Tab-separated table of C-alpha atoms in Angstrom:
chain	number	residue	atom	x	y	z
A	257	UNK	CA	9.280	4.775	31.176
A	258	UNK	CA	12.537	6.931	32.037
A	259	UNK	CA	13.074	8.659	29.465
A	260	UNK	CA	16.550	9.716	30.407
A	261	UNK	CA	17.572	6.104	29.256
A	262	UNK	CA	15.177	5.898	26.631
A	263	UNK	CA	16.429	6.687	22.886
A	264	UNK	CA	15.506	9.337	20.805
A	265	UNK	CA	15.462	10.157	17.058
A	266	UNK	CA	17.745	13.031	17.899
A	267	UNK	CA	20.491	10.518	19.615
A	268	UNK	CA	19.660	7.495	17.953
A	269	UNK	CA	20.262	6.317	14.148
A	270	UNK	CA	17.151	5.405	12.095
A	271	UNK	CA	16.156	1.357	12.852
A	272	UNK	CA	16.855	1.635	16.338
A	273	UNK	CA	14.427	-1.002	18.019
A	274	UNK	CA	12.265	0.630	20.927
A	275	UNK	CA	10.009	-2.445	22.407
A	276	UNK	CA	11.501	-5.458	23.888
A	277	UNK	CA	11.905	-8.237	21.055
A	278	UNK	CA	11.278	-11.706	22.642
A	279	UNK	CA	14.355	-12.847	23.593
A	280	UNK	CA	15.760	-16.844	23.948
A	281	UNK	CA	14.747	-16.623	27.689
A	282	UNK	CA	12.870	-19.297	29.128
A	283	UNK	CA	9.595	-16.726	30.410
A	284	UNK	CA	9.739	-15.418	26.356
A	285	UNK	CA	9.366	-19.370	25.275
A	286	UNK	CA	6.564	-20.141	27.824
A	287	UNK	CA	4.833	-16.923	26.944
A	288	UNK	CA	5.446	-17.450	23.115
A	289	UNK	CA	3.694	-20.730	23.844
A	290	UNK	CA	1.093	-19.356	25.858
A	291	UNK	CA	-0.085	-17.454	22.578
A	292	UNK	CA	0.172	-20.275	20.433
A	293	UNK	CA	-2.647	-21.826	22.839
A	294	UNK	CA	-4.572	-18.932	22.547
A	295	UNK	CA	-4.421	-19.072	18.593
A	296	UNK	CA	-4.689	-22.673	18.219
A	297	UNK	CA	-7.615	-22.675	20.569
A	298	UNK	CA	-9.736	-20.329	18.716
A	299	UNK	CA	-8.840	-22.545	15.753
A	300	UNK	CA	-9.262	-25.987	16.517
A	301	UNK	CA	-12.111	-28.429	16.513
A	302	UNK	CA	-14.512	-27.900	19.355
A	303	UNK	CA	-16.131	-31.553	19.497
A	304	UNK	CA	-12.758	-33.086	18.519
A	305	UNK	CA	-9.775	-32.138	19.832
A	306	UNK	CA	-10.362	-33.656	23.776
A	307	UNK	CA	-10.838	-30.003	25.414
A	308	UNK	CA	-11.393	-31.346	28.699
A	309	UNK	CA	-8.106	-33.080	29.131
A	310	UNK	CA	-6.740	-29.510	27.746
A	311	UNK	CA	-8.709	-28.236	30.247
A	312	UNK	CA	-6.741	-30.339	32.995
A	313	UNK	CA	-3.432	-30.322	31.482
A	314	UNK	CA	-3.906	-25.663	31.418
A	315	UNK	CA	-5.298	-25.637	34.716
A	316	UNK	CA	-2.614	-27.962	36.062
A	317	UNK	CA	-0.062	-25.690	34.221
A	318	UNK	CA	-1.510	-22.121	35.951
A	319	UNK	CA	-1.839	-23.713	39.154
A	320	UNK	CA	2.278	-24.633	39.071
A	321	UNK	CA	2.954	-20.639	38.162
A	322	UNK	CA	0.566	-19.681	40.479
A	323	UNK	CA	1.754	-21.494	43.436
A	324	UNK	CA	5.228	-20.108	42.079
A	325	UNK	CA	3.765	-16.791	42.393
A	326	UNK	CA	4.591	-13.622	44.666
A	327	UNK	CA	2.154	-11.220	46.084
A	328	UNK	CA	0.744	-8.793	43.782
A	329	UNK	CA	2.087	-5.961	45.070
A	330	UNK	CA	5.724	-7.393	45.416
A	331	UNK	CA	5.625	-8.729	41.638
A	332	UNK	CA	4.561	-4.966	40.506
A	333	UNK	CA	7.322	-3.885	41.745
A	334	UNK	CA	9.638	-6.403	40.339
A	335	UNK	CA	7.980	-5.368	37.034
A	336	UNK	CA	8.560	-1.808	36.830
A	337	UNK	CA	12.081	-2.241	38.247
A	338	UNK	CA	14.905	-0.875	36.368
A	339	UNK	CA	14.948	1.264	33.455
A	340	UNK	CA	14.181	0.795	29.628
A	341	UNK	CA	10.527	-0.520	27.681
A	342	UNK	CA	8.502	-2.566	29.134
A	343	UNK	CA	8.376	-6.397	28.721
A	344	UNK	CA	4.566	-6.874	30.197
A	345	UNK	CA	2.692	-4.658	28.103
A	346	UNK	CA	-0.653	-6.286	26.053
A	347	UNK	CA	0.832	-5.173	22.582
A	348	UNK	CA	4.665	-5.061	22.716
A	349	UNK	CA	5.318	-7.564	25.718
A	350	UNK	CA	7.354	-11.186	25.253
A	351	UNK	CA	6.330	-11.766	28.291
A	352	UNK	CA	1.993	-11.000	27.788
A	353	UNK	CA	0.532	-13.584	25.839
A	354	UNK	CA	-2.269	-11.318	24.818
A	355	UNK	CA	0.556	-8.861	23.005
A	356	UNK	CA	0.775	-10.092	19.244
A	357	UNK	CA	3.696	-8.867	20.077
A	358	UNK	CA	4.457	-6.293	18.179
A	359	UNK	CA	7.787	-5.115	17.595
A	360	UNK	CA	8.651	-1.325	16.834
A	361	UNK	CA	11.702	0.088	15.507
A	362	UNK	CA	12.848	3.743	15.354
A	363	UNK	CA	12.788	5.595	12.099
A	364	UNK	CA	15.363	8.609	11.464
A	365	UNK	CA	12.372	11.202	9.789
A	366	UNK	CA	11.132	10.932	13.815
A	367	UNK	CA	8.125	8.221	12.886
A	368	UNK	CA	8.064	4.717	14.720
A	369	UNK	CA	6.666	2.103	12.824
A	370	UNK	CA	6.224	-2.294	13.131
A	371	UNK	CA	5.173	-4.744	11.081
A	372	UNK	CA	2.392	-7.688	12.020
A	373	UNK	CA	0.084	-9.945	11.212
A	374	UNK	CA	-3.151	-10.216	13.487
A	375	UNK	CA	-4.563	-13.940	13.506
A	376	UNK	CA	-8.131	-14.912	15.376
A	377	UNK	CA	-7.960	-13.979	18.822
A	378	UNK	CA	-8.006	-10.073	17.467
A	379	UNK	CA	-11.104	-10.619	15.288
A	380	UNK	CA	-14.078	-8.531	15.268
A	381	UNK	CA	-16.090	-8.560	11.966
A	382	UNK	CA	-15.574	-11.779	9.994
A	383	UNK	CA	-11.688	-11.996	8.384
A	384	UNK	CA	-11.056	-8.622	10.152
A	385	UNK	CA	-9.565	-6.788	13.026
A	386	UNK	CA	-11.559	-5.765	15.898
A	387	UNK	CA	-12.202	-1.464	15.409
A	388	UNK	CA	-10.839	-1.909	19.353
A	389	UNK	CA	-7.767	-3.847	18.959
A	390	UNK	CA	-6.624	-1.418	16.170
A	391	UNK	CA	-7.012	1.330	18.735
A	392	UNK	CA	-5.241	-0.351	21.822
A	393	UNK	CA	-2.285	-1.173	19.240
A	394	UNK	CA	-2.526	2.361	18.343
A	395	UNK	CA	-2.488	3.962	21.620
A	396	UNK	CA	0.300	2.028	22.431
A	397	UNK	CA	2.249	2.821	19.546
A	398	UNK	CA	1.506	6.565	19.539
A	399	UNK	CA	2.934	6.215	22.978
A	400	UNK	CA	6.873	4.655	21.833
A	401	UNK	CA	6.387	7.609	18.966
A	402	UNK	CA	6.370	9.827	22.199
A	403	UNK	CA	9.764	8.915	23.404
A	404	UNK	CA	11.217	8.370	19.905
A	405	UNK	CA	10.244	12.106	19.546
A	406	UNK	CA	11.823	12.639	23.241
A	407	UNK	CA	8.758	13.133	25.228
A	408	UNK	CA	6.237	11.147	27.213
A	409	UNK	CA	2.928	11.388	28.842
A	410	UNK	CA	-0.506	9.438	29.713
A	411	UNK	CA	-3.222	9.578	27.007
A	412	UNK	CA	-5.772	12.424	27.735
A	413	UNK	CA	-7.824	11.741	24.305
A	414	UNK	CA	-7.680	9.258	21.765
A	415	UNK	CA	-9.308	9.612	18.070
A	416	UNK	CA	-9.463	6.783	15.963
A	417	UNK	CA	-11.096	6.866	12.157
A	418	UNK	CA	-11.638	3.784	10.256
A	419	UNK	CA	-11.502	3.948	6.765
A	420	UNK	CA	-12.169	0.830	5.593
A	421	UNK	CA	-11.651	-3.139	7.730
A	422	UNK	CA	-8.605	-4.109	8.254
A	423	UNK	CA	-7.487	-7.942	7.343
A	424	UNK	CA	-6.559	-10.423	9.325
A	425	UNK	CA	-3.659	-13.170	7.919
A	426	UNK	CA	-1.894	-10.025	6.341
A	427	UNK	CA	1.344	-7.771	7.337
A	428	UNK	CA	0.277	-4.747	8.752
A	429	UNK	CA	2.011	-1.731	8.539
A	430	UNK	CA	1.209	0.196	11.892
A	431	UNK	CA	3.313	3.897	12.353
A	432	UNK	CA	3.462	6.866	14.742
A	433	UNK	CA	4.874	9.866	14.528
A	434	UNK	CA	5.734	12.707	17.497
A	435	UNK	CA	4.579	16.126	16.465
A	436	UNK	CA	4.877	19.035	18.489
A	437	UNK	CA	4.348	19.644	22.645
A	438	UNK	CA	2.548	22.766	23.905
A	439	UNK	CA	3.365	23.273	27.040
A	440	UNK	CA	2.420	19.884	28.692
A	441	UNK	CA	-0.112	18.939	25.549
A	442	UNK	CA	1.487	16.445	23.457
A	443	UNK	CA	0.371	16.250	20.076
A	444	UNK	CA	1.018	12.753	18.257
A	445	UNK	CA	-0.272	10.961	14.967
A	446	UNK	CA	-0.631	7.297	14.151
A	447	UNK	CA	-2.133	5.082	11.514
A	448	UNK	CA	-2.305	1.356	10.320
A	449	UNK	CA	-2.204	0.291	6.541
A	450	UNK	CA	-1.790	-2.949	4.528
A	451	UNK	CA	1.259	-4.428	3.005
A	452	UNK	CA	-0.435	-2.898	-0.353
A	453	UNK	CA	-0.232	0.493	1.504
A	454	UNK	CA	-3.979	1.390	2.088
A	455	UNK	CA	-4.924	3.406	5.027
A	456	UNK	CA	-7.053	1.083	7.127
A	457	UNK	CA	-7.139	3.436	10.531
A	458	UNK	CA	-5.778	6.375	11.586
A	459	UNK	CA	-5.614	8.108	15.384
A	460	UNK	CA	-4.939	11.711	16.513
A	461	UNK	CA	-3.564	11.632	19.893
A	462	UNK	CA	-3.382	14.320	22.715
A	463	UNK	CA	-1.074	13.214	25.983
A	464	UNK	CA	-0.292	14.846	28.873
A	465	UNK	CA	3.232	15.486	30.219
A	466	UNK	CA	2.668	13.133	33.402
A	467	UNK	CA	3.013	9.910	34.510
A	468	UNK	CA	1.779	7.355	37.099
A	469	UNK	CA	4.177	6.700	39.942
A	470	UNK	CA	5.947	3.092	40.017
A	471	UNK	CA	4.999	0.726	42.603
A	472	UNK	CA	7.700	0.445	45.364
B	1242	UNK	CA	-24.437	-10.212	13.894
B	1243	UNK	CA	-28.103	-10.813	13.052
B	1244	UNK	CA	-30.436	-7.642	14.191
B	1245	UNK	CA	-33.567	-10.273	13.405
B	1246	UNK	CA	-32.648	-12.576	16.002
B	1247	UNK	CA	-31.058	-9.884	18.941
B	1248	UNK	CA	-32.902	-9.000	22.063
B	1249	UNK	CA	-33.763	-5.086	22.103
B	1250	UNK	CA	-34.840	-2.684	24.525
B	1251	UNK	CA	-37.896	-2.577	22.468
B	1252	UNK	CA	-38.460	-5.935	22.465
B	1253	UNK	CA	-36.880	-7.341	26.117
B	1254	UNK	CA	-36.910	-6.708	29.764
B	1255	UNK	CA	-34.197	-4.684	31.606
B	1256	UNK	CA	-31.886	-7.479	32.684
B	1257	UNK	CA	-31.123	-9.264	29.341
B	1258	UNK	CA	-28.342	-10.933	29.364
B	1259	UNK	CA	-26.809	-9.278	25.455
B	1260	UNK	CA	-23.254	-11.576	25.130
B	1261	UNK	CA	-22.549	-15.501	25.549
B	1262	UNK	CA	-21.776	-16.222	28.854
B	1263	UNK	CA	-19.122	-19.216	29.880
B	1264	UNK	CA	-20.638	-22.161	29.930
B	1265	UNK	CA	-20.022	-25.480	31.051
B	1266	UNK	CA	-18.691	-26.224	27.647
B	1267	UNK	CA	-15.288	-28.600	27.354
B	1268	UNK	CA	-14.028	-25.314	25.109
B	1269	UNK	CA	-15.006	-22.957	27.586
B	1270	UNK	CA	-13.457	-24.410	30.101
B	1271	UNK	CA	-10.142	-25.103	28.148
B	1272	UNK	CA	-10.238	-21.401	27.079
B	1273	UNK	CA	-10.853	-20.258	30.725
B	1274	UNK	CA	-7.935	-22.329	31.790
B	1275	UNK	CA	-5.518	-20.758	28.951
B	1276	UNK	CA	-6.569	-16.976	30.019
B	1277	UNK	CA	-5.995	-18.584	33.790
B	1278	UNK	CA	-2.031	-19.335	32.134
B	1279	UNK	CA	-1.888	-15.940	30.225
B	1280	UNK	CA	-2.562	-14.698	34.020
B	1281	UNK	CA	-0.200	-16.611	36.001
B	1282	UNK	CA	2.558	-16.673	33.455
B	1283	UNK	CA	2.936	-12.663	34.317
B	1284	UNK	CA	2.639	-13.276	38.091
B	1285	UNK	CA	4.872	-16.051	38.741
B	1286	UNK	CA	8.661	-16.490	39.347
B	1287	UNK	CA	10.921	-15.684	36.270
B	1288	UNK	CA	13.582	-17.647	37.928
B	1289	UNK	CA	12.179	-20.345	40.190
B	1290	UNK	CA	8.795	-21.091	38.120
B	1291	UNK	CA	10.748	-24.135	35.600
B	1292	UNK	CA	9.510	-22.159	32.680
B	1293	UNK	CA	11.536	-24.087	30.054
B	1294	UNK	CA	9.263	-27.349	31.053
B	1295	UNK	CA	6.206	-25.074	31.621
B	1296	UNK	CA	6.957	-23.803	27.601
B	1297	UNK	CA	7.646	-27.435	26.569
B	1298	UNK	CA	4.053	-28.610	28.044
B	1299	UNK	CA	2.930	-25.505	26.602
B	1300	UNK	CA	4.104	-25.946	23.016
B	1301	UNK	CA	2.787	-29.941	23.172
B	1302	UNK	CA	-0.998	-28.548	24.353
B	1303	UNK	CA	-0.798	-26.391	21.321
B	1304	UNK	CA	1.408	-29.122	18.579
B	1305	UNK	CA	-2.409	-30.833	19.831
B	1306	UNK	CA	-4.916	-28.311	19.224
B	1307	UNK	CA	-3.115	-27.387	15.394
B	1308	UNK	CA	-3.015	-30.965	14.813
B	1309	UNK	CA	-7.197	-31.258	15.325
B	1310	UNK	CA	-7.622	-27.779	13.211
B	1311	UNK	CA	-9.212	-27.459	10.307
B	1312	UNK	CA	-8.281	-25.056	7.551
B	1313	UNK	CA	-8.841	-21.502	8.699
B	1314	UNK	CA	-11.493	-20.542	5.980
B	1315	UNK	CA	-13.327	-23.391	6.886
B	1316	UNK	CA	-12.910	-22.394	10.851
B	1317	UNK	CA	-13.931	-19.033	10.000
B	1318	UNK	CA	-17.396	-20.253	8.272
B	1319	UNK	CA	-18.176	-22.649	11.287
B	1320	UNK	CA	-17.396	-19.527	13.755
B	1321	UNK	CA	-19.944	-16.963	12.148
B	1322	UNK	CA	-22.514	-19.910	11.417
B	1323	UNK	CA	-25.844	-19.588	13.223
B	1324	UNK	CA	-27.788	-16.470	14.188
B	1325	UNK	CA	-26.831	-14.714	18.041
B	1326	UNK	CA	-24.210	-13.443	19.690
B	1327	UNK	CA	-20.503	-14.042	19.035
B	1328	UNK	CA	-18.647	-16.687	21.264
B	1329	UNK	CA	-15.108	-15.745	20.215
B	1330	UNK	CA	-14.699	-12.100	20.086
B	1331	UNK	CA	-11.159	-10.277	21.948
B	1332	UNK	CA	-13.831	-8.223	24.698
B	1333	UNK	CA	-16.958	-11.063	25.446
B	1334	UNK	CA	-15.809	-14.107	23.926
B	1335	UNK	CA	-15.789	-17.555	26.285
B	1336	UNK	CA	-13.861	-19.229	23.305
B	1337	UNK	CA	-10.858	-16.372	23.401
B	1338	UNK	CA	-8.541	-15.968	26.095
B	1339	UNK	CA	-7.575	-12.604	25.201
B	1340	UNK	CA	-11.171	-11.731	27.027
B	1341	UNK	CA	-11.795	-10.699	30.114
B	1342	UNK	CA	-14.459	-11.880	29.193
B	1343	UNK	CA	-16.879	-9.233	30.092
B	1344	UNK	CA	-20.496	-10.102	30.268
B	1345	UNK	CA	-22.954	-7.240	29.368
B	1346	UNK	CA	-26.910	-6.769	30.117
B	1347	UNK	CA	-29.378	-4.776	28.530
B	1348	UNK	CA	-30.822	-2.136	31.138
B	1349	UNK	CA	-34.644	-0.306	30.685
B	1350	UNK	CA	-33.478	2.751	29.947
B	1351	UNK	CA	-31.918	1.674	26.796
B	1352	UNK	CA	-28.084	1.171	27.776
B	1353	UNK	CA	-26.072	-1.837	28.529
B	1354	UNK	CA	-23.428	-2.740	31.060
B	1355	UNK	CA	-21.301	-5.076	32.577
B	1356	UNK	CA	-18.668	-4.624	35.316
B	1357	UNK	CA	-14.994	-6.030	34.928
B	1358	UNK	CA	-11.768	-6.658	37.356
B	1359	UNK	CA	-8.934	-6.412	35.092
B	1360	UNK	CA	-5.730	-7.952	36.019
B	1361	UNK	CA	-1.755	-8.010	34.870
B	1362	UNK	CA	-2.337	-8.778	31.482
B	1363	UNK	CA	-4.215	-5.716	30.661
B	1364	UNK	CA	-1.526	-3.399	32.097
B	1365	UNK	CA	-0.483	-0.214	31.008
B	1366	UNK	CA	0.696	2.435	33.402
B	1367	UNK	CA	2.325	0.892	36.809
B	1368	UNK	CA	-0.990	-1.045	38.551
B	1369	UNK	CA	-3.730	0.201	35.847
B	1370	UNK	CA	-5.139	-0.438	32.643
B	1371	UNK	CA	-3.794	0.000	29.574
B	1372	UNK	CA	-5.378	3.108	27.577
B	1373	UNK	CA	-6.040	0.961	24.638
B	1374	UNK	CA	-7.256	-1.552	26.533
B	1375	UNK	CA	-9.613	0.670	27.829
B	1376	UNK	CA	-10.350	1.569	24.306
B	1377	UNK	CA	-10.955	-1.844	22.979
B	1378	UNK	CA	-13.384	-2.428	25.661
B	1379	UNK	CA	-15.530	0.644	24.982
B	1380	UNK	CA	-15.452	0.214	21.199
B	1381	UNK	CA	-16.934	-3.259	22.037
B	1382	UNK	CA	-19.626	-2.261	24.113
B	1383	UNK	CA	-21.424	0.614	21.949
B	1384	UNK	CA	-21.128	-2.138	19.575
B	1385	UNK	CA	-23.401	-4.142	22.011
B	1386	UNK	CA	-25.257	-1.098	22.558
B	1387	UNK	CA	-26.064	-0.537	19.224
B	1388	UNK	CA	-27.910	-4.248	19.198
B	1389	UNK	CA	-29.695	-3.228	22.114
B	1390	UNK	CA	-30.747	-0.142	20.085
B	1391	UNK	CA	-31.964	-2.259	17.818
B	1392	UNK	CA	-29.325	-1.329	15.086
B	1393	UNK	CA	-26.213	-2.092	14.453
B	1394	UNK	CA	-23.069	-0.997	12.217
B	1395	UNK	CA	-19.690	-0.812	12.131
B	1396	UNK	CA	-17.361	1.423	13.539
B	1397	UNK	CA	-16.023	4.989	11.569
B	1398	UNK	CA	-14.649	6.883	14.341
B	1399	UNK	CA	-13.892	6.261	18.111
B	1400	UNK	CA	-12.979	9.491	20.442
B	1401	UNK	CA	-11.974	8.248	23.869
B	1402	UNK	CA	-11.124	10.513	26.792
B	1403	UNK	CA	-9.188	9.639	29.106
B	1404	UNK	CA	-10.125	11.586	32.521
B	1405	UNK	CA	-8.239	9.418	35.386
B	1406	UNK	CA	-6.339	6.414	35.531
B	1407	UNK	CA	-8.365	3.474	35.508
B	1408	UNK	CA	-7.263	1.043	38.135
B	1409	UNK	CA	-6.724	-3.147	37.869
B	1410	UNK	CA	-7.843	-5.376	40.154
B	1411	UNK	CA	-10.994	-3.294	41.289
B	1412	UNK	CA	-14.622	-3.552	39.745
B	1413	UNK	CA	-15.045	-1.427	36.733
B	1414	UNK	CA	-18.165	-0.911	35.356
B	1415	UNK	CA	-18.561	-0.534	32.016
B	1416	UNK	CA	-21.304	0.956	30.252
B	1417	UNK	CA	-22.775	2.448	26.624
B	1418	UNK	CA	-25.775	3.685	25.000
B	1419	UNK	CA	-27.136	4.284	21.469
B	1420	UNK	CA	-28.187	7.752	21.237
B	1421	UNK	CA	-29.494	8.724	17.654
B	1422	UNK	CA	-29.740	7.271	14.041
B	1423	UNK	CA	-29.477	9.389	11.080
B	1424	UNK	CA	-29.595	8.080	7.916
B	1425	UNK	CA	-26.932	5.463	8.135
B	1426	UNK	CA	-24.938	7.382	10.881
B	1427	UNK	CA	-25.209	6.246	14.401
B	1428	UNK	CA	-24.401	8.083	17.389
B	1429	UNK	CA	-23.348	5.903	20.851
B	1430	UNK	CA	-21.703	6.618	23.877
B	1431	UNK	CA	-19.929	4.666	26.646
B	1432	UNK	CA	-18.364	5.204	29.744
B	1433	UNK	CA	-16.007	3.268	32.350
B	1434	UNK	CA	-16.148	3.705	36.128
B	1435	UNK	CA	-14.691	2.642	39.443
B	1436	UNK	CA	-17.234	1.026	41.571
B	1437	UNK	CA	-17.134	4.421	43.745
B	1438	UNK	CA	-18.595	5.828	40.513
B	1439	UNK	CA	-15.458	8.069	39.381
B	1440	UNK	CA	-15.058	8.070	35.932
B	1441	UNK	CA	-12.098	6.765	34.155
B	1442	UNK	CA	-12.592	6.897	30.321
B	1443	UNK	CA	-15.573	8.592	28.435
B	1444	UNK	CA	-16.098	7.755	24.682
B	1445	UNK	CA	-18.239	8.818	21.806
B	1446	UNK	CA	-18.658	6.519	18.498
B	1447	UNK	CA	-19.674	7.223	15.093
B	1448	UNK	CA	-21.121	4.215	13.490
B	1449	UNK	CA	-21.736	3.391	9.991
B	1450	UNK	CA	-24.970	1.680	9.172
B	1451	UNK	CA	-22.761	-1.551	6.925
B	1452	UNK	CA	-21.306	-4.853	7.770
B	1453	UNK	CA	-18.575	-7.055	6.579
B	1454	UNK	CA	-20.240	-10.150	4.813
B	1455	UNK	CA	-19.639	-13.393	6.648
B	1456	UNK	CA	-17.184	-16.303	5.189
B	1457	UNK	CA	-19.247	-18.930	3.477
């Protein structure tokens, strides 16, 4: 992310948005449809729903984008062209179909927060969120609380404490928050509760001031 | 999951295969053509793919799977019926697109493993994997590793270290072990390398000896 074009609590008013809300585009719809597949998938019935014509009618459907398809290398850079958040990215992304996607807005006491609710394909114990998924939404978000705070960096360790499961088919409250940088050690705090405000999971993050270089 | 019915390293030979594998299931196959869309929807052609049609085709695949779904709660009691592994899980699960999936073995010396080639969806820094990602993976595995340990629990704390980037589209192995039980605290570890054997991410779990009770 450039962070020269990025905004920060110190330029920006409080409920500035900082990921890419899915947009009316045409690659937003097919990739809001995507996920709807994934969901329904996990939900429907397995001996009754005619999976192998769904089968056809998906692989039929990848094999039209993928003959539509660049190289690799020349669609990486097309993705990390230009400036602002990413649109690709497995939790905030319109245009990832494994991203909930969650959207996170700026608040002005320096703390980034979003609101969602997790459905089947981020399960882990029964009715709950997979320990894992709460910590790659976490990650992620402790990252956007990095350039709300007017820094950035790659994750050098990651703590995550779970204090009790968190539900699925509810609003989630997830938050970070930006709080100091020693020399090139950035110091950032995140945590997820429930609409009835109990602290499900919470993360202590350390990043380093660097980045990885864009493809070109 | 059920500790009475899962292989061991006490119990099993090195080699064990420890999650469901894809089988030639109608479901398995429709859910290995929808992560083949989540795929190609990031590679191909924003503006030349016909993604309006691709979303309408998209949206009438899933209109079909709601239609054939029963009520969640009752889903969610059909989907933790029966002893064994899970089939639907965001890391191993052949019924959930979201997964890679990874597949994971039981070694002899008491660890398991499985080796991975993540691709766009799983992005995070330009042409590597997303640090959550990474996470979610790893929390996954000791989980797996705790089965093979012949315990199991679920997860209190997570501490991931991050020590290069780890890259897509190259074989990562993926590994963890159970390490020590006291009282109802469990102690696992886990690991993620490149197939030259660098390592990427390092983690070190706390479990809690408890589990969520299934839907019934």
């Amino acid at each position: 992310m450039d962070l020269g074009t990025h905004p920060t609590a110190a330029t920006h008013p409080g409920g500035t948005i900082l990921t890419s809300p899915p947009q009316d585009a045409p690659v937003d719809r097919a990739t809001a449809a995507a996920r709807r597949v994934v969901d329904a998938m996990l939900r429907t019935d397995r001996g009754n729903a005619n999976l192998d014509r769904v089968a056809e009618e998906l692989n039929s459907i990848a094999e039209h984008l993928e003959q539509h398809s660049p190289e690799v290398a020349e669609r990486l850079i097309d993705m990390w062209n230009g400036e602002g958040v990413t649109r690709h990215d497995p939790v905030t992304g319109p245009e990832n179909a494994i991203a909930p996607p969650l959207v996170l807005e700026g608040l002005a006491d320096g703390s980034v927060q979003g609101v969602v609710t997790l459905t089947l394909p981020y399960q882990g114990p029964p009715g709950h969120v997979h320990g894992g998924v709460s910590a790659l939404l976490l990650d992620h978000v402790l990252g956007v609380a990095n350039a709300w705070g007017g820094t950035s960096g790659m994750t050098a360790q990651l703590s995550t404490r779970y204090h009790r499961p968190t539900p699925l088919f509810e609003p989630l409250t997830i938050s970070g928050k930006f709080l100091s940088k020693d020399g090139r050690k950035i110091h950032t705090v995140g945590e997820i509760k429930t609409a009835d405000g109990e602290l499900c999971v919470s993360v202590e993050g350390l990043f380093i001031d660097k980045t990885v270089p864009r493809p070109r």
